Amino acid sequence: EDQVTQSPEALRLQEGESSSLNCSYTVSGLRGLFWYRQDPGKGPEFLFTLYSAGEEKEKERLKATLTKKESFLHITAPKPEDSATYLCASRGGADGLTFGKGTHLIIQP
Amino acid sequence: GAGVSQTPSNKVTEKGKYVELRCDPISGHTALYWYRQSLGQGPEFLIYFQGTGAADDSGLPNDRFFAVRPEGSVSTLKIQRTERGDSAVYLCASSLFWGSDTQYFGPGTRLTVL
């Protein structure tokens, strides 16, 4: 059974303070590792897909990386508008995505 | 519209009642997914449609839950004899085709069973 574990559960940073969110996964036959952003009361918003160890993708202040067992979402010089819950999900043999519980990120001005 | 839409946005019902939740996917997307998200949890997969047929319903918790997609576009999730434990946000997502990586999510329907 696919499993995704995210840490920390919550993270509070000062504006401009860089950090990383962790996603550990156990998947048989990984067909994609996904990162989504979710704002309160809204559906998840797609950020990145990674397929193989060593792959990296960037978008504005965010960079996602992938190893054989983990993925990291690095946030550089965050702004208050980056505050959200960040969800990691894997796609293995099943058709649906397996999500972690998310990291609730708060950026204080 | 440009994105996935879901109606209603909120639904309050009483235990034992029947409810229907609707999802309108992005135009041209052939794959449609339903997920359920409880408070403080990530979304949990329920069912997947490719075209009109349910290709994978392994995530449906029991036979009170059923979903249809008769014309290969709009989908309806149906819950019979609702229980308090069914209270959650029900999310719908669509993707261009099966195996297409990006699933685009709708805003969800918040279901509250009293």
Short mmCIF file of C-alpha atoms in Angstrom, two decimals:
data_model
loop_
_atom_site.label_atom_id
_atom_site.label_comp_id
_atom_site.label_asym_id
_atom_site.label_seq_id
_atom_site.Cartn_x
_atom_site.Cartn_y
_atom_site.Cartn_z
CA GLU A 1 0.00 0.00 0.00
CA ASP A 2 1.31 3.43 -0.98
CA GLN A 3 2.16 5.74 1.93
CA VAL A 4 3.06 9.43 2.05
CA THR A 5 4.25 11.18 5.22
CA GLN A 6 4.83 14.92 5.42
CA SER A 7 6.80 16.87 8.02
CA PRO A 8 6.58 19.12 9.83
CA GLU A 9 2.81 19.27 10.34
CA ALA A 10 3.06 23.03 10.82
CA LEU A 11 5.79 25.59 10.24
CA ARG A 12 5.91 29.26 11.14
CA LEU A 13 8.56 31.41 9.45
CA GLN A 14 9.42 35.06 9.34
CA GLU A 15 9.16 36.78 5.97
CA GLY A 16 12.40 36.15 4.09
CA GLU A 17 13.36 33.11 6.20
CA SER A 18 14.04 30.19 3.84
CA SER A 19 13.17 26.60 4.78
CA SER A 20 12.23 23.18 3.42
CA LEU A 21 9.20 20.91 3.71
CA ASN A 22 9.70 17.15 3.67
CA CYS A 23 7.67 14.41 1.99
CA SER A 24 8.63 10.76 2.57
CA TYR A 25 6.98 8.20 0.34
CA THR A 26 6.67 4.45 -0.03
CA VAL A 27 5.30 3.58 -3.45
CA SER A 28 5.48 0.52 -5.61
CA GLY A 29 6.37 1.73 -9.09
CA LEU A 30 6.34 5.51 -8.74
CA ARG A 31 4.58 7.19 -11.66
CA GLY A 32 4.85 10.69 -10.30
CA LEU A 33 5.34 12.71 -7.12
CA PHE A 34 3.10 15.76 -6.93
CA TRP A 35 3.05 18.95 -4.90
CA TYR A 36 -0.10 20.99 -4.43
CA ARG A 37 -0.90 24.16 -2.54
CA GLN A 38 -4.22 24.46 -0.71
CA ASP A 39 -5.67 27.69 0.65
CA PRO A 40 -8.44 27.59 3.31
CA GLY A 41 -11.81 26.71 1.84
CA LYS A 42 -10.38 25.95 -1.62
CA GLY A 43 -9.35 22.93 -3.61
CA PRO A 44 -5.70 21.95 -4.08
CA GLU A 45 -3.79 23.97 -6.69
CA PHE A 46 -1.20 22.08 -8.74
CA LEU A 47 2.44 23.14 -8.33
CA PHE A 48 4.87 20.44 -9.56
CA THR A 49 5.26 16.89 -10.81
CA LEU A 50 8.53 14.98 -10.39
CA TYR A 51 9.24 11.58 -11.93
CA SER A 52 12.73 10.41 -11.16
CA ALA A 53 15.40 10.78 -8.48
CA GLY A 54 17.56 13.82 -9.05
CA GLU A 55 14.86 15.77 -10.83
CA GLU A 56 14.25 19.38 -9.77
CA LYS A 57 11.58 21.93 -10.73
CA GLU A 58 11.25 25.59 -9.82
CA LYS A 59 8.49 28.15 -9.77
CA GLU A 60 9.07 31.60 -8.33
CA ARG A 61 10.22 31.10 -4.72
CA LEU A 62 9.53 27.35 -4.72
CA LYS A 63 11.79 24.49 -5.77
CA ALA A 64 10.86 20.83 -5.58
CA THR A 65 13.44 18.03 -5.53
CA LEU A 66 13.15 14.24 -5.53
CA THR A 67 15.22 11.34 -4.19
CA LYS A 68 14.34 7.65 -4.17
CA LYS A 69 12.59 7.97 -0.81
CA GLU A 70 11.85 11.65 -0.27
CA SER A 71 10.84 14.88 -1.88
CA PHE A 72 11.58 18.34 -0.59
CA LEU A 73 9.81 21.61 -1.26
CA HIS A 74 12.29 24.41 -0.71
CA ILE A 75 10.92 27.88 -0.17
CA THR A 76 13.33 30.76 -0.62
CA ALA A 77 12.74 34.19 0.93
CA PRO A 78 9.04 33.51 1.49
CA LYS A 79 6.37 36.19 1.56
CA PRO A 80 3.13 36.27 3.59
CA GLU A 81 1.18 35.28 0.46
CA ASP A 82 3.04 31.95 0.47
CA SER A 83 1.10 30.99 3.61
CA ALA A 84 -0.99 27.89 2.82
CA THR A 85 -1.10 24.15 3.35
CA TYR A 86 1.28 22.31 1.04
CA LEU A 87 0.26 18.79 0.05
CA CYS A 88 2.46 16.06 -1.33
CA ALA A 89 0.96 13.13 -3.26
CA SER A 90 2.26 10.04 -5.01
CA ARG A 91 0.95 8.07 -7.95
CA GLY A 92 1.88 4.41 -8.08
CA GLY A 93 -0.04 1.45 -9.37
CA ALA A 94 -3.46 2.84 -8.51
CA ASP A 95 -5.29 5.46 -10.53
CA GLY A 96 -5.89 7.91 -7.73
CA LEU A 97 -3.29 9.96 -5.91
CA THR A 98 -2.16 9.09 -2.36
CA PHE A 99 -1.84 12.28 -0.34
CA GLY A 100 0.02 13.14 2.85
CA LYS A 101 -1.67 15.17 5.56
CA GLY A 102 0.07 18.34 4.47
CA THR A 103 2.30 20.99 6.02
CA HIS A 104 0.53 24.11 7.26
CA LEU A 105 2.91 26.98 6.49
CA ILE A 106 2.56 30.43 8.03
CA ILE A 107 4.78 33.31 6.91
CA GLN A 108 4.75 36.21 9.32
CA PRO A 109 5.47 39.75 7.99
CA GLY B 1 -15.79 27.92 -17.29
CA ALA B 2 -12.05 27.57 -17.18
CA GLY B 3 -11.81 25.29 -14.16
CA VAL B 4 -13.53 22.39 -12.43
CA SER B 5 -16.79 23.47 -10.84
CA GLN B 6 -18.72 21.76 -8.05
CA THR B 7 -22.19 22.32 -6.71
CA PRO B 8 -23.42 22.95 -4.15
CA SER B 9 -20.52 24.58 -2.31
CA ASN B 10 -22.12 23.65 0.99
CA LYS B 11 -24.69 20.99 1.87
CA VAL B 12 -26.23 20.42 5.27
CA THR B 13 -28.40 17.36 5.69
CA GLU B 14 -29.80 15.16 8.41
CA LYS B 15 -28.63 11.68 9.25
CA GLY B 16 -30.34 9.10 7.07
CA LYS B 17 -31.04 11.44 4.15
CA TYR B 18 -29.90 11.05 0.55
CA VAL B 19 -27.58 13.62 -1.07
CA GLU B 20 -26.18 14.27 -4.53
CA LEU B 21 -23.01 16.22 -5.23
CA ARG B 22 -22.24 17.45 -8.72
CA CYS B 23 -18.95 17.94 -10.55
CA ASP B 24 -18.45 19.68 -13.89
CA PRO B 25 -14.91 18.96 -15.17
CA ILE B 26 -12.73 21.07 -17.42
CA SER B 27 -14.05 20.90 -20.97
CA GLY B 28 -12.35 18.13 -22.95
CA HIS B 29 -10.99 16.29 -19.92
CA THR B 30 -11.81 12.60 -20.17
CA ALA B 31 -10.60 11.49 -16.73
CA LEU B 32 -12.52 12.47 -13.60
CA TYR B 33 -11.74 11.70 -9.96
CA TRP B 34 -13.58 12.06 -6.66
CA TYR B 35 -11.74 12.51 -3.37
CA ARG B 36 -12.87 13.09 0.22
CA GLN B 37 -11.00 15.36 2.62
CA SER B 38 -11.62 15.30 6.35
CA LEU B 39 -10.47 18.12 8.61
CA GLY B 40 -6.69 18.14 9.01
CA GLN B 41 -6.18 15.33 6.51
CA GLY B 42 -5.08 15.09 2.92
CA PRO B 43 -7.59 14.15 0.21
CA GLU B 44 -8.50 10.46 0.06
CA PHE B 45 -9.23 8.82 -3.31
CA LEU B 46 -12.77 7.53 -3.84
CA ILE B 47 -13.41 6.75 -7.50
CA TYR B 48 -12.02 7.36 -10.99
CA PHE B 49 -13.87 7.62 -14.32
CA GLN B 50 -12.39 7.29 -17.77
CA GLY B 51 -15.13 8.49 -20.08
CA THR B 52 -18.50 7.19 -18.89
CA GLY B 53 -17.28 4.14 -17.00
CA ALA B 54 -16.01 3.86 -13.45
CA ALA B 55 -12.53 2.45 -14.06
CA ASP B 56 -11.58 2.24 -10.39
CA ASP B 57 -14.03 2.51 -7.48
CA SER B 58 -11.74 0.88 -4.92
CA GLY B 59 -11.80 3.94 -2.66
CA LEU B 60 -15.56 4.04 -2.09
CA PRO B 61 -15.98 3.27 1.64
CA ASN B 62 -19.17 1.18 1.33
CA ASP B 63 -22.22 0.56 -0.85
CA ARG B 64 -23.97 3.71 0.36
CA PHE B 65 -21.67 5.63 -1.97
CA PHE B 66 -22.22 5.59 -5.72
CA ALA B 67 -21.13 7.81 -8.60
CA VAL B 68 -22.18 8.17 -12.21
CA ARG B 69 -20.98 9.99 -15.30
CA PRO B 70 -23.59 9.13 -17.93
CA GLU B 71 -22.40 11.30 -20.81
CA GLY B 72 -18.70 11.35 -20.05
CA SER B 73 -18.68 14.91 -18.73
CA VAL B 74 -20.62 15.89 -15.60
CA SER B 75 -20.44 13.46 -12.69
CA THR B 76 -22.68 13.03 -9.67
CA LEU B 77 -21.60 11.47 -6.38
CA LYS B 78 -24.56 9.98 -4.56
CA ILE B 79 -24.65 9.11 -0.87
CA GLN B 80 -27.55 7.14 0.58
CA ARG B 81 -28.57 6.96 4.24
CA THR B 82 -26.01 9.56 5.24
CA GLU B 83 -24.14 9.18 8.53
CA ARG B 84 -22.39 11.79 10.66
CA GLY B 85 -19.07 10.24 9.70
CA ASP B 86 -19.72 11.19 6.07
CA SER B 87 -19.19 14.85 6.95
CA ALA B 88 -16.19 16.09 4.97
CA VAL B 89 -15.22 18.14 1.93
CA TYR B 90 -15.81 16.21 -1.28
CA LEU B 91 -13.36 17.20 -4.00
CA CYS B 92 -13.57 16.53 -7.70
CA ALA B 93 -10.59 16.61 -10.07
CA SER B 94 -10.16 16.12 -13.80
CA SER B 95 -7.26 15.45 -16.11
CA LEU B 96 -6.90 15.50 -19.87
CA PHE B 97 -6.78 11.71 -20.18
CA TRP B 98 -5.86 8.61 -18.22
CA GLY B 99 -2.18 8.73 -17.33
CA SER B 100 -2.08 12.49 -17.78
CA ASP B 101 -0.18 13.73 -14.82
CA THR B 102 -1.88 16.87 -13.75
CA GLN B 103 -5.17 16.55 -11.90
CA TYR B 104 -6.96 19.87 -11.57
CA PHE B 105 -9.18 20.17 -8.54
CA GLY B 106 -12.47 21.96 -8.01
CA PRO B 107 -13.29 24.01 -4.91
CA GLY B 108 -15.10 21.13 -3.23
CA THR B 109 -18.48 20.60 -1.60
CA ARG B 110 -18.55 20.79 2.18
CA LEU B 111 -21.03 18.18 3.41
CA THR B 112 -22.30 18.37 6.98
CA VAL B 113 -24.48 15.56 8.31
CA LEU B 114 -26.35 16.52 11.48
#
